[in-house]
Each structure stands twice: as structure tokens, then as C-alpha cells.
CSV table of C-alpha atoms in Angstrom, one decimal:
chain,number,residue,atom,x,y,z
A,1,MET,CA,-16.5,2.0,13.5
A,2,MET,CA,-14.1,4.9,14.2
A,3,LEU,CA,-10.5,5.2,13.2
A,4,SER,CA,-8.7,7.3,15.7
A,5,SER,CA,-6.2,9.9,14.3
A,6,SER,CA,-3.4,8.0,15.9
A,7,LEU,CA,-4.2,4.9,13.8
A,8,VAL,CA,-3.5,6.8,10.6
A,9,ALA,CA,-0.3,8.4,11.7
A,10,PHE,CA,2.7,7.3,9.7
A,11,SER,CA,4.5,6.2,12.8
A,12,ALA,CA,1.9,3.5,13.3
A,13,LEU,CA,3.6,1.2,10.8
A,14,ALA,CA,7.4,1.0,11.2
A,15,VAL,CA,9.4,0.4,8.1
A,16,SER,CA,10.6,-3.2,8.2
A,17,VAL,CA,11.5,-5.9,5.7
A,18,LEU,CA,8.7,-8.5,5.9
A,19,ALA,CA,8.5,-11.2,3.2
A,20,TYR,CA,5.2,-11.2,1.4
A,21,ASP,CA,2.9,-13.9,2.7
A,22,ASN,CA,-0.1,-14.7,0.4
A,23,SER,CA,-1.8,-16.7,3.1
A,24,ARG,CA,-2.4,-13.7,5.4
A,25,ASN,CA,-5.7,-11.9,5.8
A,26,ASP,CA,-4.4,-8.4,6.2
A,27,ASN,CA,-2.6,-7.7,2.9
A,28,VAL,CA,-3.2,-4.5,1.0
A,29,ALA,CA,-2.7,-4.4,-2.8
A,30,VAL,CA,-2.6,-1.0,-4.5
A,31,TYR,CA,-2.4,-0.5,-8.2
A,32,TRP,CA,0.3,1.8,-9.6
A,33,GLY,CA,1.0,3.0,-13.1
A,34,GLN,CA,-2.1,4.9,-14.3
A,35,ASN,CA,-2.0,8.2,-12.5
A,36,SER,CA,-5.7,8.0,-11.8
A,37,TYR,CA,-5.7,11.1,-9.6
A,38,GLY,CA,-3.9,13.1,-12.2
A,39,ALA,CA,-6.4,12.1,-14.8
A,40,ALA,CA,-9.2,13.4,-12.6
A,41,HIS,CA,-7.4,16.4,-11.2
A,42,GLY,CA,-5.2,17.7,-14.1
A,43,ALA,CA,-4.5,21.0,-12.4
A,44,ASP,CA,-3.2,19.4,-9.1
A,45,GLN,CA,0.1,18.3,-10.5
A,46,PRO,CA,1.9,18.1,-7.1
A,47,ASN,CA,-0.4,15.1,-6.3
A,48,TRP,CA,0.0,13.3,-9.5
A,49,GLN,CA,1.5,9.8,-9.5
A,50,LYS,CA,5.1,9.5,-8.3
A,51,THR,CA,7.7,6.9,-9.3
A,52,ILE,CA,6.9,3.5,-7.7
A,53,SER,CA,9.5,3.6,-4.9
A,54,HIS,CA,7.6,6.6,-3.4
A,55,TYR,CA,4.9,4.1,-2.4
A,56,CYS,CA,7.2,1.6,-0.8
A,57,GLN,CA,8.5,3.7,2.2
A,58,ASP,CA,6.4,2.0,4.9
A,59,ASP,CA,4.5,-1.2,5.5
A,60,ALA,CA,1.1,0.0,4.3
A,61,ILE,CA,1.2,-1.6,0.9
A,62,ASP,CA,2.1,-5.3,0.3
A,63,VAL,CA,1.4,-5.7,-3.4
A,64,LEU,CA,1.9,-3.0,-6.1
A,65,PRO,CA,0.6,-4.3,-9.5
A,66,VAL,CA,2.5,-2.4,-12.2
A,67,SER,CA,-0.2,-1.3,-14.7
A,68,PHE,CA,-0.6,-1.8,-17.6
A,69,VAL,CA,0.5,-3.9,-20.5
A,70,THR,CA,-2.1,-2.4,-22.9
A,71,VAL,CA,-1.4,-4.3,-26.1
A,72,PHE,CA,-0.4,-8.0,-26.2
A,73,PHE,CA,0.9,-8.3,-29.8
A,74,GLY,CA,2.0,-4.9,-31.0
A,75,ILE,CA,4.6,-3.6,-33.5
A,76,GLY,CA,7.4,-6.2,-34.0
A,77,GLY,CA,5.2,-8.8,-32.2
A,78,LEU,CA,6.0,-7.4,-28.8
A,79,PRO,CA,3.6,-5.9,-26.2
A,80,HIS,CA,3.1,-2.3,-25.3
A,81,ILE,CA,3.3,-0.9,-21.8
A,82,ASN,CA,1.8,2.4,-20.5
A,83,LEU,CA,2.6,3.8,-17.1
A,84,ALA,CA,1.0,7.2,-17.7
A,85,ASN,CA,3.1,10.1,-16.6
A,86,ILE,CA,6.1,7.9,-15.5
A,87,CYS,CA,6.8,5.9,-18.7
A,88,ASN,CA,5.0,5.4,-22.0
A,89,GLU,CA,5.8,4.9,-25.7
A,90,VAL,CA,5.2,8.6,-26.6
A,91,ASP,CA,7.3,10.4,-24.0
A,92,ASN,CA,10.0,7.7,-23.7
A,93,SER,CA,12.3,5.9,-26.1
A,94,THR,CA,11.2,2.6,-27.5
A,95,PHE,CA,13.1,-0.6,-28.5
A,96,PRO,CA,14.0,-0.6,-32.2
A,97,GLY,CA,11.3,-2.0,-34.4
A,98,THR,CA,8.7,-2.0,-31.6
A,99,ALA,CA,6.4,0.4,-29.7
A,100,LEU,CA,7.6,-1.1,-26.4
A,101,ALA,CA,8.7,1.7,-24.1
A,102,ASP,CA,12.1,1.5,-22.5
A,103,CYS,CA,11.4,2.0,-18.8
A,104,SER,CA,14.7,0.7,-17.5
A,105,ALA,CA,15.2,3.9,-15.5
A,106,LEU,CA,12.7,2.3,-13.1
A,107,ALA,CA,14.9,-0.8,-12.4
A,108,GLU,CA,16.4,0.5,-9.2
A,109,ASP,CA,13.0,1.7,-7.9
A,110,ILE,CA,11.6,-1.7,-8.5
A,111,LYS,CA,14.4,-3.4,-6.7
A,112,GLN,CA,14.2,-1.0,-3.9
A,113,CYS,CA,10.5,-1.9,-3.4
A,114,GLN,CA,11.2,-5.6,-3.5
A,115,ALA,CA,14.0,-5.2,-1.0
A,116,ARG,CA,11.3,-3.8,1.4
A,117,GLY,CA,9.3,-7.0,0.9
A,118,LYS,CA,6.9,-5.7,-1.7
A,119,VAL,CA,5.5,-7.8,-4.5
A,120,LEU,CA,5.4,-6.1,-7.9
A,121,PRO,CA,3.4,-8.1,-10.5
A,122,LEU,CA,3.0,-7.0,-14.1
A,123,SER,CA,-0.7,-6.1,-14.7
A,124,LEU,CA,-2.1,-7.1,-18.1
A,125,GLY,CA,-5.1,-5.3,-19.6
A,126,GLY,CA,-7.1,-2.6,-17.9
A,127,ALA,CA,-10.3,-1.0,-19.1
A,128,THR,CA,-8.9,0.0,-22.5
A,129,GLY,CA,-6.4,-2.7,-23.3
A,130,ALA,CA,-6.1,-4.1,-26.8
A,131,ILE,CA,-5.6,-7.6,-25.5
A,132,GLY,CA,-6.6,-11.3,-25.8
A,133,PHE,CA,-5.7,-14.3,-27.9
A,134,VAL,CA,-7.8,-14.4,-31.0
A,135,SER,CA,-6.2,-17.5,-32.5
A,136,ASP,CA,-5.4,-20.5,-30.3
A,137,ALA,CA,-3.8,-21.7,-27.1
A,138,GLN,CA,-0.4,-21.8,-28.8
A,139,ALA,CA,-0.5,-18.0,-29.2
A,140,ALA,CA,-1.3,-17.7,-25.4
A,141,GLU,CA,1.7,-20.0,-24.6
A,142,GLU,CA,4.0,-18.0,-26.8
A,143,PHE,CA,2.8,-14.8,-25.1
A,144,ALA,CA,3.6,-16.4,-21.7
A,145,THR,CA,7.1,-17.0,-23.0
A,146,THR,CA,7.4,-13.4,-24.1
A,147,ILE,CA,6.2,-12.1,-20.7
A,148,TRP,CA,8.7,-14.5,-18.9
A,149,ASN,CA,11.6,-13.3,-21.0
A,150,LEU,CA,10.9,-9.6,-21.0
A,151,PHE,CA,9.6,-9.0,-17.5
A,152,LEU,CA,10.2,-12.0,-15.3
A,153,GLY,CA,12.9,-14.6,-14.8
A,154,GLY,CA,13.8,-15.2,-18.4
A,155,SER,CA,16.4,-13.3,-20.6
A,156,SER,CA,16.1,-11.0,-23.6
A,157,ASP,CA,17.9,-8.1,-25.1
A,158,THR,CA,14.5,-6.3,-24.9
A,159,ARG,CA,13.7,-5.9,-21.2
A,160,PRO,CA,11.6,-2.8,-20.4
A,161,PHE,CA,12.7,-2.7,-16.8
A,162,GLY,CA,16.3,-3.6,-17.4
A,163,ASN,CA,17.7,-6.1,-14.9
A,164,ALA,CA,14.8,-5.8,-12.5
A,165,ILE,CA,12.7,-8.9,-12.3
A,166,LEU,CA,9.0,-8.5,-11.6
A,167,ASP,CA,7.2,-11.0,-9.3
A,168,GLY,CA,4.5,-12.4,-11.6
A,169,VAL,CA,1.4,-11.2,-13.4
A,170,ASP,CA,-2.0,-9.8,-12.6
A,171,LEU,CA,-4.8,-10.3,-15.0
A,172,ASP,CA,-7.1,-7.3,-15.3
A,173,ILE,CA,-8.9,-8.4,-18.3
A,174,GLU,CA,-11.9,-6.2,-19.2
A,175,GLY,CA,-12.0,-6.6,-23.0
A,176,GLY,CA,-11.0,-8.7,-26.0
A,177,SER,CA,-11.5,-12.4,-26.2
A,178,PRO,CA,-11.8,-14.4,-23.0
A,179,SER,CA,-10.3,-17.5,-24.6
A,180,HIS,CA,-7.0,-19.3,-23.8
A,181,TYR,CA,-6.0,-17.5,-20.6
A,182,THR,CA,-5.8,-20.9,-18.9
A,183,ALA,CA,-3.1,-21.9,-21.4
A,184,PHE,CA,-1.3,-18.7,-20.7
A,185,VAL,CA,-1.3,-19.2,-17.0
A,186,ASN,CA,-0.4,-22.9,-17.2
A,187,LYS,CA,2.6,-22.0,-19.4
A,188,LEU,CA,3.7,-19.3,-17.0
A,189,ARG,CA,3.5,-21.8,-14.1
A,190,GLU,CA,5.9,-24.1,-16.0
A,191,TYR,CA,8.4,-21.3,-16.1
A,192,TYR,CA,7.7,-20.4,-12.4
A,193,ALA,CA,8.6,-23.9,-11.4
A,194,GLY,CA,12.1,-23.5,-12.6
A,195,GLY,CA,12.6,-20.0,-11.2
A,196,ASP,CA,14.8,-19.1,-8.3
A,197,LYS,CA,12.2,-17.1,-6.4
A,198,SER,CA,8.5,-17.0,-5.8
A,199,TYR,CA,6.2,-15.8,-8.6
A,200,TYR,CA,2.5,-15.2,-8.5
A,201,VAL,CA,-0.6,-15.0,-10.6
A,202,PHE,CA,-3.3,-12.6,-9.5
A,203,ALA,CA,-6.5,-11.6,-11.1
A,204,ALA,CA,-8.9,-8.6,-10.8
A,205,PRO,CA,-12.3,-9.6,-12.0
A,206,GLN,CA,-15.3,-7.3,-11.9
A,207,CYS,CA,-17.8,-8.2,-9.2
A,208,PRO,CA,-20.7,-9.6,-11.4
A,209,PHE,CA,-20.4,-13.3,-11.1
A,210,PRO,CA,-19.2,-15.2,-13.1
A,211,ASP,CA,-16.8,-12.7,-14.7
A,212,HIS,CA,-17.4,-12.5,-18.4
A,213,TYR,CA,-13.8,-12.2,-19.4
A,214,MET,CA,-12.0,-14.3,-16.7
A,215,GLY,CA,-14.6,-16.9,-15.6
A,216,GLU,CA,-12.9,-19.6,-17.6
A,217,VAL,CA,-9.4,-19.0,-16.4
A,218,LEU,CA,-10.5,-18.5,-12.8
A,219,ASN,CA,-12.3,-21.9,-12.9
A,220,ASN,CA,-9.4,-23.8,-14.5
A,221,ALA,CA,-6.1,-22.3,-13.6
A,222,HIS,CA,-4.1,-21.9,-10.3
A,223,ILE,CA,-4.7,-18.2,-9.2
A,224,ASP,CA,-3.1,-17.0,-6.0
A,225,ALA,CA,-5.5,-14.2,-5.2
A,226,VAL,CA,-8.4,-12.4,-6.8
A,227,TYR,CA,-8.9,-8.7,-6.4
A,228,VAL,CA,-12.6,-8.4,-6.9
A,229,GLN,CA,-13.6,-4.9,-8.2
A,230,PHE,CA,-16.5,-4.1,-6.0
A,231,TYR,CA,-17.2,-0.9,-7.8
A,232,ASN,CA,-18.6,0.4,-11.1
A,233,ASN,CA,-21.3,-2.3,-10.9
A,234,TYR,CA,-24.6,-3.1,-9.1
A,235,CYS,CA,-22.7,-5.6,-6.8
A,236,GLY,CA,-20.4,-2.9,-5.4
A,237,LEU,CA,-19.6,-1.7,-1.9
A,238,PRO,CA,-22.5,0.7,-1.6
A,239,ALA,CA,-24.9,-2.3,-1.8
A,240,TYR,CA,-23.4,-3.8,1.5
A,241,PRO,CA,-24.9,-5.5,3.5
A,242,ALA,CA,-27.7,-6.4,1.1
A,243,GLU,CA,-27.4,-9.6,-1.0
A,244,ALA,CA,-26.5,-7.5,-4.1
A,245,PHE,CA,-23.1,-7.1,-2.6
A,246,ASN,CA,-22.1,-10.5,-3.8
A,247,TRP,CA,-19.2,-11.5,-1.6
A,248,ALA,CA,-20.9,-14.8,-1.0
A,249,ALA,CA,-20.7,-15.8,-4.7
A,250,TRP,CA,-16.9,-15.1,-4.7
A,251,GLU,CA,-16.4,-16.9,-1.4
A,252,ASP,CA,-18.3,-20.0,-2.7
A,253,TRP,CA,-16.1,-19.9,-5.9
A,254,ALA,CA,-13.0,-19.9,-3.7
A,255,LEU,CA,-14.1,-22.7,-1.5
A,256,ASN,CA,-15.7,-25.0,-4.1
A,257,VAL,CA,-14.6,-24.2,-7.6
A,258,SER,CA,-11.1,-22.7,-7.7
A,259,PRO,CA,-8.3,-25.3,-8.5
A,260,ASN,CA,-6.3,-23.5,-5.8
A,261,LYS,CA,-7.9,-24.3,-2.5
A,262,ASP,CA,-5.8,-21.7,-0.8
A,263,VAL,CA,-6.8,-18.9,-3.1
A,264,LYS,CA,-7.5,-15.6,-1.4
A,265,VAL,CA,-10.3,-13.1,-2.2
A,266,TYR,CA,-9.8,-9.4,-1.7
A,267,VAL,CA,-12.4,-6.6,-1.3
A,268,GLY,CA,-11.5,-4.2,-4.1
A,269,ALA,CA,-12.3,-0.5,-3.6
A,270,PRO,CA,-11.7,2.9,-5.1
A,271,ALA,CA,-9.3,4.9,-2.9
A,272,HIS,CA,-11.0,8.2,-3.6
A,273,ILE,CA,-14.3,9.5,-4.7
A,274,THR,CA,-12.8,10.4,-8.1
A,275,ALA,CA,-11.1,7.0,-8.6
A,276,ALA,CA,-14.2,5.3,-10.0
A,277,ASN,CA,-17.5,6.2,-11.7
A,278,ASN,CA,-19.3,4.8,-8.7
A,279,GLY,CA,-18.8,2.5,-5.8
A,280,PHE,CA,-16.6,4.7,-3.5
A,281,VAL,CA,-17.3,4.4,0.2
A,282,GLU,CA,-15.6,6.4,3.0
A,283,ILE,CA,-12.9,4.7,5.0
A,284,ASP,CA,-15.1,3.9,8.0
A,285,ARG,CA,-17.5,2.0,5.8
A,286,LEU,CA,-14.7,0.2,4.0
A,287,ARG,CA,-13.2,-0.6,7.4
A,288,GLU,CA,-16.5,-2.0,8.6
A,289,ILE,CA,-16.9,-4.2,5.5
A,290,ALA,CA,-13.3,-5.4,5.5
A,291,LEU,CA,-13.2,-6.3,9.2
A,292,GLU,CA,-16.5,-8.2,8.9
A,293,LYS,CA,-15.2,-10.3,6.1
A,294,GLN,CA,-11.8,-10.7,7.8
A,295,ALA,CA,-13.5,-12.1,10.9
A,296,SER,CA,-16.1,-14.3,9.1
A,297,SER,CA,-14.4,-15.6,6.0
A,298,SER,CA,-11.4,-18.0,5.7
A,299,VAL,CA,-10.8,-16.9,2.1
A,300,PHE,CA,-10.5,-13.2,2.9
A,301,GLY,CA,-7.0,-12.0,1.9
A,302,GLY,CA,-7.2,-8.2,2.4
A,303,VAL,CA,-8.2,-5.1,0.5
A,304,MET,CA,-7.3,-3.9,-3.0
A,305,LEU,CA,-7.3,-0.2,-3.8
A,306,TRP,CA,-7.4,1.7,-7.1
A,307,ASP,CA,-5.0,3.4,-7.2
A,308,ALA,CA,-1.8,4.6,-5.4
A,309,SER,CA,-2.1,8.2,-6.6
A,310,GLN,CA,-5.7,8.4,-5.4
A,311,ALA,CA,-4.9,6.8,-2.0
A,312,TYR,CA,-2.1,9.2,-1.2
A,313,ALA,CA,-4.1,12.2,-2.3
A,314,ASN,CA,-6.9,11.0,-0.1
A,315,GLY,CA,-5.0,11.3,3.2
A,316,ARG,CA,-3.2,8.0,2.8
A,317,PHE,CA,-6.4,5.9,2.4
A,318,ASP,CA,-4.1,2.9,2.0
A,319,LEU,CA,-2.5,3.4,5.4
A,320,ALA,CA,-5.8,3.8,7.0
A,321,ILE,CA,-7.2,0.5,5.8
A,322,LYS,CA,-3.9,-1.3,6.5
A,323,ASN,CA,-4.0,-0.1,10.1
A,324,ALA,CA,-7.6,-1.2,10.3
A,325,LEU,CA,-6.7,-4.7,9.1
A,326,THR,CA,-3.7,-5.2,11.3
A,327,GLY,CA,-5.2,-3.6,14.4
A,328,SER,CA,-8.1,-5.9,14.6
A,329,GLY,CA,-6.4,-8.9,16.2
A,330,SER,CA,-5.8,-10.5,12.7
A,331,LEU,CA,-2.8,-12.3,11.4
A,332,GLY,CA,-1.0,-8.9,11.1
A,333,PRO,CA,2.5,-7.7,11.8
A,334,SER,CA,1.4,-5.1,14.4
A,335,GLY,CA,-1.0,-7.2,16.5
A,336,PRO,CA,-3.9,-5.6,18.3
A,337,SER,CA,-3.7,-1.9,18.7
A,338,THR,CA,-3.5,-0.3,22.1
A,339,PRO,CA,-6.6,1.9,22.8
A,340,ALA,CA,-5.8,5.6,22.7
A,341,PRO,CA,-6.0,7.3,26.1
A,342,GLU,CA,-9.0,9.4,27.0
A,343,THR,CA,-8.5,13.0,26.0
A,344,PRO,CA,-10.2,16.0,27.5
A,345,ALA,CA,-13.0,17.6,25.6
A,346,PRO,CA,-11.8,20.3,23.2
A,347,SER,CA,-12.0,23.9,24.3
A,348,PRO,CA,-14.4,26.2,22.5
A,349,GLN,CA,-13.1,27.4,19.2
A,350,VAL,CA,-13.6,30.7,17.4
A,351,CYS,CA,-15.5,29.7,14.3
A,352,VAL,CA,-15.7,33.0,12.5
A,353,GLY,CA,-14.4,32.5,9.0
A,354,THR,CA,-15.6,28.9,8.6
A,355,GLU,CA,-18.7,28.2,6.7
A,356,GLU,CA,-21.5,25.7,7.5
A,357,TRP,CA,-21.1,22.1,6.4
A,358,VAL,CA,-23.1,21.4,3.2
A,359,GLU,CA,-24.3,17.9,2.5
A,360,THR,CA,-23.9,18.1,-1.3
A,361,GLU,CA,-20.3,19.3,-1.2
A,362,GLY,CA,-17.1,17.2,-1.1
A,363,TYR,CA,-14.3,18.1,1.3
A,364,LYS,CA,-10.5,17.5,1.1
A,365,GLN,CA,-8.4,16.3,4.0
A,366,GLY,CA,-7.9,19.2,6.4
A,367,SER,CA,-11.1,21.1,5.4
A,368,LYS,CA,-13.0,22.7,8.2
A,369,ALA,CA,-16.7,23.3,8.6
A,370,GLN,CA,-19.3,24.2,11.2
A,371,ASN,CA,-22.2,21.9,12.1
A,372,ASP,CA,-24.6,22.0,15.0
A,373,GLY,CA,-22.6,24.7,16.7
A,374,ARG,CA,-19.3,22.8,16.6
A,375,LEU,CA,-16.1,23.1,14.5
A,376,TRP,CA,-15.1,20.0,12.5
A,377,GLU,CA,-12.0,19.1,10.4
A,378,ALA,CA,-12.0,16.4,7.7
A,379,LYS,CA,-9.5,13.6,8.5
A,380,TRP,CA,-9.5,12.6,4.8
A,381,GLY,CA,-11.4,13.3,1.6
A,382,THR,CA,-15.1,13.0,2.3
A,383,ALA,CA,-18.5,13.6,0.7
A,384,ARG,CA,-22.0,13.3,2.2
A,385,GLU,CA,-20.7,12.1,5.6
A,386,THR,CA,-22.3,14.2,8.3
A,387,PRO,CA,-19.9,15.6,10.9
A,388,GLY,CA,-20.2,13.5,14.1
A,389,GLY,CA,-21.4,10.4,12.2
A,390,LEU,CA,-18.9,7.7,11.0
A,391,GLY,CA,-15.7,9.3,12.3
A,392,VAL,CA,-14.7,11.0,9.1
A,393,TRP,CA,-14.6,14.3,10.8
A,394,GLU,CA,-12.6,15.3,13.9
A,395,ASP,CA,-14.5,17.3,16.5
A,396,LEU,CA,-12.4,20.5,17.2
A,397,GLY,CA,-14.8,21.7,19.8
A,398,GLU,CA,-17.7,24.0,20.5
A,399,CYS,CA,-17.9,27.2,18.5
A,400,LYS,CA,-17.6,30.4,20.6
A,401,SER,CA,-19.3,32.4,17.9
A,402,GLU,CA,-20.5,31.7,14.4
A,403,GLY,CA,-19.5,33.1,11.1
A,404,LYS,CA,-19.6,32.1,7.5
A,405,VAL,CA,-17.2,32.5,4.6
A,406,HIS,CA,-16.6,30.7,1.4
A,407,ALA,CA,-13.6,28.3,1.5
A,408,ARG,CA,-14.1,26.3,-1.7
A,409,ASP,CA,-10.4,26.1,-2.4
A,410,LEU,CA,-10.4,23.3,0.2
A,411,ARG,CA,-13.0,21.3,-1.4
A,412,LEU,CA,-13.0,18.4,-3.9
């Protein structure tokens, strides 16, 4: 259950150009665009969301959904996009007669990520989106045409990302009307068929099955992969391995209901304790769950994380889970990992100035604490994980002497 420190080193994944393969079982999808960490940690501006190319520098992330389109039919009949601190309709210019932000400064960043083999779909919706098709299927088809022309392989004078061409769409529908999304996807697929590259349709349902907003489209349209949000609900990751963790329902859907018999199902997880209201599990627990599904389920496609800013602030949570998936003998680019050599036991440490570990506290990566006469250092952000338990803490050795001092600036 332990991830050695060598597994989460940046050197573990060499930068290479590998084309995205949706059929693999070791892909990692990480949402970008909402600065989730910044929203939860307003004072910690150095760790706020960076421009998207920042997250494309190694092979840890395969898919970066660009989130979100928050309004489908806005001023001038065009959608709105909000990328938090990077680009939005308030802080950036908008196209005349619309509230659609001009984010064309991101064009080169997007193309840089794609040149590294990343897939960047446009994510529609989110938890607060003013979305849906309240009239009929024709409106959904017209919206598909708009998305194709503004963001994908079509043409328009109004292209928020300039000459960059995104790689499809992601449906993160958590509000509005659930009707007519099948018509939307089917119309997009017509455009995809005439495109000169691969385009995808992903979806991010919440874990309660069937999903209230996307059950109809999931059952009737060709979806390439679903990023099931196993958090903020009773069926989330903390319920594993009990039946309440309802992977079985989603697996059955993929095998017996989905029109796409090659659809992949991802385990969706918060990348940090502050990334969701509930449902966060430490990396060792997520690794355990993901590897069990990777080994036992033919529909498993990988892990989805919310979001990039949280993952990077939490000691590269994305890289840790990618290394776990590719180091398990899976269909991964790195193959099985080589066991780390045995290392001698750490020498006794002087622990004066380090306070005792407290169960109710949260700790940042690099925090140190005493427990049972030993000195420990957090490998990544952690809460409620006892030093010496699941491998979250690195054992720095026996304490020569004890002492206590407050060090709360290191804590979450």
C-alpha cells in the first residue's frame, strides 16, 4: 500500500510525446480552469492556478478538461466561459455584443499541451452553470454547431481560444434541464466524422446511479469515457470497500447499457482535502482503490482528479496516482517499476522544536511531527493519517530527545 518517495519524484516520468489512447487503463484526467485551491486558500496566491501549459510539462496528466462553459445561451446567443483567475468575462475583454471572454492569449498554451500528447476537451456546466436546453432537440443541435465553430474544428470570427482547436467536449452537467443532450452529442458526432483529427465526448456524472442530469444521454449516446465523481455523495470513496461505493453499478452500465461497448469508467477523486465538501481520501487509499479496479475491471480507464491547482498544491497528487497506475504492471508507458533498494535505518534525530502529531490536525507536505518517539515528515498533504500507518509519513528516525513547539504555519 505504500508509495516510495522515489515513485513520486518528477524524474519518474520522462517528458515524451505519447498520443492519447482512450483504451488504456492508466490514464489520468485532471480538471483545469476553476482555481479550486485559490478559492479555498485565498491568501496562498503562489499556489493558485497557473496557465494550462504549466500542467503539461511531464507525462502525469493525459486529459485536461478546460472548465467551464457556464452559460449555454448568453448575450448575443453565445455561451459564456469562466476560467477563474486565468480568463473570464469581467477581467478580460469580450467579443462585441456578447459576454463571451476573449481568451485567445491561451492559444499557444493549448497547442503546446496538445503537442505533448495531451487531450484538452471543453467542459460544459459545472456545479453552478446556467445550462440546458429548455426548448427542443433543435436547440441542442444548434448549440452543437456553435460549440463546433467556436471551440473545435469549425470556423467563426468569434473563437475564444483563437486558432487553437480543442479536442472535444466534457459534459459536467449538474443543473438545468436533463433533456436533449443526446441530440447535442449526436450532432457533434456528425461534425467529428468530418474532422481531420480525433475528437472525444467525455462525461462526469455524480456517483448516485442513475445520474439525474445525464442518465438519458449516457444511455443513448456514444460517450468515450465517464469520470464518475466518487465524492460529495454517500457513494463516494470513503465508503470503499462497502457496497455503498457503487463502482459495480457503473461497471454494469458500461458493460450492458452504454451504446459504446468500449467506454471507459474512471474513479473520480478530490486531489486535496479542500477540493470537495467530502470524499477526499489520502493517496495510499486512492492508490489501493484504483489498483484494485485496474486489476479486476475491464472497463477501468484511470483516475480523474478535481482539480489541477489542488493536485499541485498537494505535493503533486496527480503524479503520485499516475506513477501508481503505470507502475503496477498495467498497460502503462513506464512498465513495472523497479523495487527501491533497501536503505539503512535512519540515524536518531534531534527532535527538540517539533511538536507531537495531533490526530485532529491537517498537515502540509513537508510538515514534521513526533509520534511514538520517532520523527516523521509528511510526504504530501494529510489529515487523520497516523504516522507509520498508510505510508503518508516518512520515518526520519528515532528521536534522541523530545521537545514541543507550535508549528502551525506548516499546517492546512
